[in-house]
Structures are given as C-alpha cells and as structure tokens.
mmCIF file of C-alpha atoms and ligand atoms in Angstrom:
data_model
loop_
_atom_site.group_PDB
_atom_site.id
_atom_site.type_symbol
_atom_site.label_atom_id
_atom_site.label_comp_id
_atom_site.label_asym_id
_atom_site.label_seq_id
_atom_site.Cartn_x
_atom_site.Cartn_y
_atom_site.Cartn_z
ATOM 1 C CA UNK R 1 67.469 65.569 -76.945
ATOM 2 C CA UNK R 2 65.494 65.281 -80.161
ATOM 3 C CA UNK R 3 65.212 62.005 -81.984
ATOM 4 C CA UNK R 4 64.986 62.133 -85.763
ATOM 5 C CA UNK R 5 63.070 59.268 -87.301
ATOM 6 C CA UNK R 6 62.547 59.251 -91.045
ATOM 7 C CA UNK R 7 60.332 57.030 -93.179
ATOM 8 C CA UNK R 8 61.917 56.068 -96.481
ATOM 9 C CA UNK R 9 59.083 54.726 -98.567
ATOM 10 C CA UNK R 10 61.228 53.964 -101.614
ATOM 11 C CA UNK R 11 58.988 53.098 -104.617
ATOM 12 C CA UNK R 12 55.878 52.446 -102.544
ATOM 13 C CA UNK R 13 52.508 54.206 -102.353
ATOM 14 C CA UNK R 14 50.443 56.141 -104.825
ATOM 15 C CA UNK R 15 49.241 59.658 -104.013
ATOM 16 C CA UNK R 16 45.891 58.218 -102.834
ATOM 17 C CA UNK R 17 47.604 55.686 -100.545
ATOM 18 C CA UNK R 18 49.864 58.425 -99.218
ATOM 19 C CA UNK R 19 46.886 60.581 -98.241
ATOM 20 C CA UNK R 20 45.330 57.673 -96.325
ATOM 21 C CA UNK R 21 48.616 56.972 -94.492
ATOM 22 C CA UNK R 22 49.111 60.641 -93.586
ATOM 23 C CA UNK R 23 45.586 60.945 -92.221
ATOM 24 C CA UNK R 24 46.190 57.879 -90.030
ATOM 25 C CA UNK R 25 49.580 59.006 -88.774
ATOM 26 C CA UNK R 26 48.212 62.440 -87.879
ATOM 27 C CA UNK R 27 45.798 60.778 -85.482
ATOM 28 C CA UNK R 28 48.860 59.399 -83.651
ATOM 29 C CA UNK R 29 50.831 62.634 -83.672
ATOM 30 C CA UNK R 30 50.154 63.574 -80.053
ATOM 31 C CA UNK R 31 52.188 60.488 -79.075
ATOM 32 C CA UNK R 32 55.303 61.718 -80.902
ATOM 33 C CA UNK R 33 56.360 64.645 -78.679
ATOM 34 C CA UNK R 34 60.126 65.151 -78.740
ATOM 35 C CA UNK R 35 60.551 63.156 -81.945
ATOM 36 C CA UNK R 36 61.290 64.845 -85.255
ATOM 37 C CA UNK R 37 59.270 62.652 -87.622
ATOM 38 C CA UNK R 38 59.850 62.785 -91.365
ATOM 39 C CA UNK R 39 57.997 61.117 -94.187
ATOM 40 C CA UNK R 40 59.777 60.711 -97.522
ATOM 41 C CA UNK R 41 57.261 59.566 -100.155
ATOM 42 C CA UNK R 42 57.921 59.120 -103.880
ATOM 43 C CA UNK R 43 57.955 62.378 -105.870
ATOM 44 C CA UNK R 44 54.472 61.786 -107.304
ATOM 45 C CA UNK R 45 52.967 61.603 -103.805
ATOM 46 C CA UNK R 46 54.706 64.668 -102.350
ATOM 47 C CA UNK R 47 51.840 66.990 -103.201
ATOM 48 C CA UNK R 48 49.277 64.658 -101.576
ATOM 49 C CA UNK R 49 51.494 64.276 -98.500
ATOM 50 C CA UNK R 50 51.976 68.044 -98.231
ATOM 51 C CA UNK R 51 48.236 68.562 -98.342
ATOM 52 C CA UNK R 52 47.511 65.840 -95.770
ATOM 53 C CA UNK R 53 50.294 67.005 -93.433
ATOM 54 C CA UNK R 54 49.386 70.694 -93.555
ATOM 55 C CA UNK R 55 49.826 72.328 -90.124
ATOM 56 C CA UNK R 56 51.190 69.074 -88.726
ATOM 57 C CA UNK R 57 54.614 68.876 -87.070
ATOM 58 C CA UNK R 58 55.466 65.806 -89.160
ATOM 59 C CA UNK R 59 57.987 66.932 -91.735
ATOM 60 C CA UNK R 60 58.032 66.106 -95.406
ATOM 61 C CA UNK R 61 61.166 64.805 -97.111
ATOM 62 C CA UNK R 62 62.134 63.553 -100.566
ATOM 63 C CA UNK R 63 64.217 60.564 -101.606
ATOM 64 C CA UNK R 64 66.485 62.228 -104.152
ATOM 65 C CA UNK R 65 67.087 65.442 -106.084
ATOM 66 C CA UNK R 66 69.197 66.755 -108.937
ATOM 67 C CA UNK R 67 71.947 69.284 -108.237
ATOM 68 C CA UNK R 68 71.089 71.711 -111.042
ATOM 69 C CA UNK R 69 68.387 74.327 -110.637
ATOM 70 C CA UNK R 70 66.838 73.613 -114.035
ATOM 71 C CA UNK R 71 67.779 72.354 -117.480
ATOM 72 C CA UNK R 72 67.844 69.453 -119.880
ATOM 73 C CA UNK R 73 67.850 66.587 -117.350
ATOM 74 C CA UNK R 74 65.012 64.311 -118.422
ATOM 75 C CA UNK R 75 63.383 62.556 -115.501
ATOM 76 C CA UNK R 76 65.146 64.578 -112.815
ATOM 77 C CA UNK R 77 63.737 66.822 -110.064
ATOM 78 C CA UNK R 78 65.282 70.166 -109.045
ATOM 79 C CA UNK R 79 65.609 71.316 -105.419
ATOM 80 C CA UNK R 80 63.125 74.188 -105.924
ATOM 81 C CA UNK R 81 60.492 71.685 -107.109
ATOM 82 C CA UNK R 82 60.705 69.993 -103.705
ATOM 83 C CA UNK R 83 60.778 73.225 -101.729
ATOM 84 C CA UNK R 84 57.602 74.336 -103.516
ATOM 85 C CA UNK R 85 55.626 71.681 -101.608
ATOM 86 C CA UNK R 86 57.144 72.436 -98.220
ATOM 87 C CA UNK R 87 59.677 69.603 -98.342
ATOM 88 C CA UNK R 88 62.347 70.302 -95.733
ATOM 89 C CA UNK R 89 64.733 67.351 -96.071
ATOM 90 C CA UNK R 90 66.042 64.993 -98.717
ATOM 91 C CA UNK R 91 67.675 61.560 -98.614
ATOM 92 C CA UNK R 92 70.925 61.629 -100.583
ATOM 93 C CA UNK R 93 73.165 58.740 -101.623
ATOM 94 C CA UNK R 94 70.931 55.897 -100.471
ATOM 95 C CA UNK R 95 72.653 52.590 -101.230
ATOM 96 C CA UNK R 96 69.909 51.625 -103.676
ATOM 97 C CA UNK R 97 70.746 54.724 -105.703
ATOM 98 C CA UNK R 98 74.451 54.051 -105.417
ATOM 99 C CA UNK R 99 74.156 50.381 -106.352
ATOM 100 C CA UNK R 100 71.226 50.232 -108.775
ATOM 101 C CA UNK R 101 71.418 53.693 -110.368
ATOM 102 C CA UNK R 102 75.210 53.933 -110.266
ATOM 103 C CA UNK R 103 75.346 57.135 -108.229
ATOM 104 C CA UNK R 104 78.914 58.187 -107.517
ATOM 105 C CA UNK R 105 80.441 60.001 -104.554
ATOM 106 C CA UNK R 106 81.037 63.149 -106.665
ATOM 107 C CA UNK R 107 77.356 63.362 -107.644
ATOM 108 C CA UNK R 108 76.340 62.830 -104.034
ATOM 109 C CA UNK R 109 78.535 65.754 -103.007
ATOM 110 C CA UNK R 110 76.893 67.969 -105.665
ATOM 111 C CA UNK R 111 73.471 66.920 -104.396
ATOM 112 C CA UNK R 112 74.360 67.659 -100.770
ATOM 113 C CA UNK R 113 75.538 71.156 -101.737
ATOM 114 C CA UNK R 114 72.452 71.799 -103.884
ATOM 115 C CA UNK R 115 70.142 70.658 -101.092
ATOM 116 C CA UNK R 116 71.786 72.949 -98.535
ATOM 117 C CA UNK R 117 71.671 75.875 -100.971
ATOM 118 C CA UNK R 118 67.925 75.322 -101.384
ATOM 119 C CA UNK R 119 67.369 75.120 -97.621
ATOM 120 C CA UNK R 120 66.781 71.362 -97.571
ATOM 121 C CA UNK R 121 68.329 69.238 -94.813
ATOM 122 C CA UNK R 122 70.339 66.418 -96.396
ATOM 123 C CA UNK R 123 70.044 62.913 -94.966
ATOM 124 C CA UNK R 124 73.329 61.545 -96.268
ATOM 125 C CA UNK R 125 73.492 57.742 -96.411
ATOM 126 C CA UNK R 126 76.693 55.775 -96.008
ATOM 127 C CA UNK R 127 77.313 52.071 -95.523
ATOM 128 C CA UNK R 128 79.286 49.047 -96.610
ATOM 129 C CA UNK R 129 78.340 45.889 -98.483
ATOM 130 C CA UNK R 130 78.566 42.492 -96.819
ATOM 131 C CA UNK R 131 81.667 41.697 -98.863
ATOM 132 C CA UNK R 132 83.389 44.916 -97.788
ATOM 133 C CA UNK R 133 82.614 44.105 -94.158
ATOM 134 C CA UNK R 134 84.048 40.582 -94.525
ATOM 135 C CA UNK R 135 87.197 42.080 -96.013
ATOM 136 C CA UNK R 136 87.579 44.435 -93.060
ATOM 137 C CA UNK R 137 87.010 47.458 -95.307
ATOM 138 C CA UNK R 138 83.985 48.890 -93.445
ATOM 139 C CA UNK R 139 85.754 51.863 -91.871
ATOM 140 C CA UNK R 140 87.569 52.767 -95.070
ATOM 141 C CA UNK R 141 84.342 52.702 -97.118
ATOM 142 C CA UNK R 142 82.428 54.802 -94.596
ATOM 143 C CA UNK R 143 85.261 57.339 -94.424
ATOM 144 C CA UNK R 144 85.467 57.618 -98.229
ATOM 145 C CA UNK R 145 81.708 57.976 -98.669
ATOM 146 C CA UNK R 146 81.347 60.443 -95.814
ATOM 147 C CA UNK R 147 84.263 62.755 -96.560
ATOM 148 C CA UNK R 148 83.535 62.882 -100.285
ATOM 149 C CA UNK R 149 79.854 63.664 -99.631
ATOM 150 C CA UNK R 150 80.793 66.527 -97.297
ATOM 151 C CA UNK R 151 83.675 67.914 -99.371
ATOM 152 C CA UNK R 152 83.636 71.723 -99.470
ATOM 153 C CA UNK R 153 81.022 72.186 -96.723
ATOM 154 C CA UNK R 154 81.542 74.517 -93.770
ATOM 155 C CA UNK R 155 81.467 73.282 -90.174
ATOM 156 C CA UNK R 156 78.130 75.038 -89.682
ATOM 157 C CA UNK R 157 76.635 73.297 -92.713
ATOM 158 C CA UNK R 158 77.900 69.915 -91.545
ATOM 159 C CA UNK R 159 76.411 70.411 -88.098
ATOM 160 C CA UNK R 160 72.935 70.737 -89.624
ATOM 161 C CA UNK R 161 73.076 67.431 -91.476
ATOM 162 C CA UNK R 162 71.660 64.024 -90.813
ATOM 163 C CA UNK R 163 74.024 61.149 -91.612
ATOM 164 C CA UNK R 164 72.410 57.724 -91.858
ATOM 165 C CA UNK R 165 74.631 54.715 -91.311
ATOM 166 C CA UNK R 166 72.986 51.938 -93.294
ATOM 167 C CA UNK R 167 74.987 48.751 -93.769
ATOM 168 C CA UNK R 168 73.746 47.471 -97.122
ATOM 169 C CA UNK R 169 73.428 43.881 -95.938
ATOM 170 C CA UNK R 170 71.004 45.011 -93.225
ATOM 171 C CA UNK R 171 68.603 46.851 -95.550
ATOM 172 C CA UNK R 172 65.332 45.043 -96.146
ATOM 173 C CA UNK R 173 66.837 41.739 -95.016
ATOM 174 C CA UNK R 174 65.527 41.498 -91.461
ATOM 175 C CA UNK R 175 69.186 41.074 -90.458
ATOM 176 C CA UNK R 176 69.883 44.307 -88.572
ATOM 177 C CA UNK R 177 73.443 45.237 -87.590
ATOM 178 C CA UNK R 178 74.399 44.452 -84.014
ATOM 179 C CA UNK R 179 74.116 47.495 -81.737
ATOM 180 C CA UNK R 180 77.901 47.290 -81.198
ATOM 181 C CA UNK R 181 78.583 47.479 -84.932
ATOM 182 C CA UNK R 182 76.110 50.341 -85.323
ATOM 183 C CA UNK R 183 77.737 52.260 -82.464
ATOM 184 C CA UNK R 184 81.216 51.666 -83.839
ATOM 185 C CA UNK R 185 80.243 53.108 -87.227
ATOM 186 C CA UNK R 186 78.195 55.994 -85.780
ATOM 187 C CA UNK R 187 80.937 57.050 -83.371
ATOM 188 C CA UNK R 188 83.489 56.873 -86.169
ATOM 189 C CA UNK R 189 81.318 59.168 -88.286
ATOM 190 C CA UNK R 190 81.107 61.690 -85.434
ATOM 191 C CA UNK R 191 84.858 61.439 -84.824
ATOM 192 C CA UNK R 192 85.711 61.934 -88.509
ATOM 193 C CA UNK R 193 83.485 64.992 -88.618
ATOM 194 C CA UNK R 194 84.849 66.526 -85.439
ATOM 195 C CA UNK R 195 88.428 65.917 -86.685
ATOM 196 C CA UNK R 196 87.779 67.425 -90.088
ATOM 197 C CA UNK R 197 85.570 70.297 -89.076
ATOM 198 C CA UNK R 198 87.053 70.957 -85.671
ATOM 199 C CA UNK R 199 83.525 70.961 -84.387
ATOM 200 C CA UNK R 200 82.328 69.957 -80.981
ATOM 201 C CA UNK R 201 81.158 66.350 -81.026
ATOM 202 C CA UNK R 202 77.972 67.401 -79.264
ATOM 203 C CA UNK R 203 77.129 70.021 -81.865
ATOM 204 C CA UNK R 204 77.721 67.616 -84.724
ATOM 205 C CA UNK R 205 75.178 66.171 -87.105
ATOM 206 C CA UNK R 206 72.430 63.743 -86.177
ATOM 207 C CA UNK R 207 73.442 60.141 -86.787
ATOM 208 C CA UNK R 208 70.738 57.691 -87.740
ATOM 209 C CA UNK R 209 70.992 53.949 -87.923
ATOM 210 C CA UNK R 210 69.094 52.274 -90.767
ATOM 211 C CA UNK R 211 68.634 48.656 -91.811
ATOM 212 C CA UNK R 212 65.763 46.427 -90.643
ATOM 213 C CA UNK R 213 64.722 48.788 -87.835
ATOM 214 C CA UNK R 214 61.357 47.853 -86.310
ATOM 215 C CA UNK R 215 59.265 48.683 -83.254
ATOM 216 C CA UNK R 216 60.738 45.729 -81.399
ATOM 217 C CA UNK R 217 64.434 46.510 -82.000
ATOM 218 C CA UNK R 218 64.547 50.333 -82.162
ATOM 219 C CA UNK R 219 65.363 50.624 -78.437
ATOM 220 C CA UNK R 220 68.734 48.884 -78.969
ATOM 221 C CA UNK R 221 69.825 51.515 -81.528
ATOM 222 C CA UNK R 222 68.206 54.678 -80.261
ATOM 223 C CA UNK R 223 69.873 54.295 -76.862
ATOM 224 C CA UNK R 224 73.384 54.043 -78.354
ATOM 225 C CA UNK R 225 75.557 57.012 -77.338
ATOM 226 C CA UNK R 226 76.258 58.117 -80.936
ATOM 227 C CA UNK R 227 72.852 57.403 -82.484
ATOM 228 C CA UNK R 228 69.912 59.776 -82.230
ATOM 229 C CA UNK R 229 67.625 58.642 -84.980
ATOM 230 C CA UNK R 230 66.647 55.992 -87.488
ATOM 231 C CA UNK R 231 65.991 55.738 -91.202
ATOM 232 C CA UNK R 232 63.201 53.238 -91.650
ATOM 233 C CA UNK R 233 62.089 51.435 -94.792
ATOM 234 C CA UNK R 234 59.735 48.456 -94.458
ATOM 235 C CA UNK R 235 58.444 49.271 -90.973
ATOM 236 C CA UNK R 236 57.405 52.770 -92.080
ATOM 237 C CA UNK R 237 54.927 51.622 -94.710
ATOM 238 C CA UNK R 238 51.996 51.068 -92.365
ATOM 239 C CA UNK R 239 50.913 53.912 -90.087
ATOM 240 C CA UNK R 240 50.387 51.467 -87.241
ATOM 241 C CA UNK R 241 53.890 49.939 -87.336
ATOM 242 C CA UNK R 242 55.544 53.314 -87.893
ATOM 243 C CA UNK R 243 53.664 54.858 -84.986
ATOM 244 C CA UNK R 244 54.583 51.893 -82.756
ATOM 245 C CA UNK R 245 58.241 52.311 -83.728
ATOM 246 C CA UNK R 246 58.247 56.046 -82.933
ATOM 247 C CA UNK R 247 56.581 55.434 -79.587
ATOM 248 C CA UNK R 248 59.058 52.655 -78.728
ATOM 249 C CA UNK R 249 61.954 55.021 -79.508
ATOM 250 C CA UNK R 250 60.431 57.730 -77.323
ATOM 251 C CA UNK R 251 59.875 55.329 -74.501
ATOM 252 C CA UNK R 252 63.477 54.072 -74.634
ATOM 253 C CA UNK R 253 65.053 57.528 -74.595
ATOM 254 C CA UNK R 254 62.610 60.142 -73.371
ATOM 255 C CA UNK R 255 60.475 57.998 -71.025
HETATM 256 P P1 PGA G 301 64.606 48.773 -94.181
HETATM 257 O O1 PGA G 301 65.196 49.920 -95.162
HETATM 258 O O2 PGA G 301 64.169 49.449 -92.920
HETATM 259 O O3 PGA G 301 63.469 48.172 -94.961
HETATM 260 O O4 PGA G 301 65.727 47.811 -93.935
HETATM 261 C C1 PGA G 301 65.955 50.979 -94.644
HETATM 262 C C2 PGA G 301 66.433 51.882 -95.751
HETATM 263 O O5 PGA G 301 66.744 51.402 -96.854
HETATM 264 O O6 PGA G 301 66.504 53.113 -95.579
#
C-alpha cells in the first residue's frame, strides 16, 4: 500500500525559502520509502522547487490551475505552465478557494477535466462547514461537491484521482475531525464513487484526510480503513515537522 501525503503550503514561502526547505527535506528522503510525498508550493516558487527536487522521488504539485489552455485570463495559470516545470499533481477546489475566491462546483469540474487532460493528478478537496455539520448536512454537501467535481469523468480517470476530505472547521484550527467522522466521510466518498462508476472499491481513488494533521495525530487517520493519505497545511511548512509526520505515518502503517 502506498500512502500519499501532500504539503499544501498555501500563500507561504518565497522561492528562496522553498529552495532551503527542499534541500532539507531531501536529506530526509531515505526515511520516506513507501510514501508518495508531494510538495505544493505557491506558483512563484514552483521553478525553485523543481530545481531543488530534481532527480528526487518527492513529487511537485500546484495549488490551483485554470481550465483553459491559454487566453485572456489575467492572473491565471494554465495547465501546460505547470507541466513545464515537472508538476505532476494539482490541488483543486480547496475550501479556501471555494470560500474566499468564490469558486463554484462547475469551475472545479472544468479544472479537474483540464488537469487530467494535461496529465496532472487532481487532488480534489471536499468538506463541510461547521454550520453544515451542525445541521446534519455533511453527507449531502460532500456528495454534491464530489459528484459535481467528477461529472463527465470515466471510471479509469476517477480511479487515478486523489480526493481530500477536509472539514472546513478542522483546517488550521488545531481542532482535527475525530477519526470516526473522518472514516465515515472517507468511506462514503469511496462508496459514492463505486456506485457511480461501478468500480471496485479497492481500485478507487486515494482518499486523504486533511485538517490539523500533525506528526502526533497522523497515526489515527492513516490507519483508518478508507484513508490512505493526508493533505497537510501548517505542519508541512517546516522540513522537520513534515518529515516527522511522514515518518509517523509510515511507522503506523508500513512498520
Ligand atoms: P492544516 O491545513 O493542516 O493547516 O489544517 C490543511 C489544508 O488546508 O489543506
């Protein structure tokens, strides 16, 4: 089993800071066997990360993309511009983009399709707000976000995805979801996908949990039956804490 652990740096780190981080994390790389490690820096640091991660098994990801190949879209980044630097994955529909930038389900679907067309692995984020959870709407919200994001994809395309379950109230708050809640959402995502795409549950996408994941709680999530990875914000910003988290995940699952 491969674990997929991705660092979502959000709007942190200059190109110079990125190079320093990547040099440090490379020194730890021999401790990551069996873990698919991804670093998703800001766009302006992708070139520096690509350079520093050359011939490393740590993969490079981005945090967003536009669905068109080129055109009059001021401030946007096309899939080919990410591929040019060896980026192999992209976070799509993160709750901060949904909530702060007003990203809609339809746009997220266009982005997922554009990423796949360009050969990028989408990391599709879904998750409810605290209010939606209190109202008992969690499952409905996850289903809506998931099925609209995957609309029009083939079963084979869906099986290559990463889906990150990130309850919004757990992001950056230190208040991680309970392992039971994370498992309930992750298993529902796998069930929805196997129902819709008639795929084998085992061959389905990788499900990550995200939201206040750290070295000292990763074992509770990574050992859940439906979870095989994590999307990590705050704890991925220092090479030391990110390395500790990856090693803790390995220890819990791979021994
Ligand atoms: P966090 O962020 O680990 O800082 O909670 C996770 C995310 O937003 O992807």
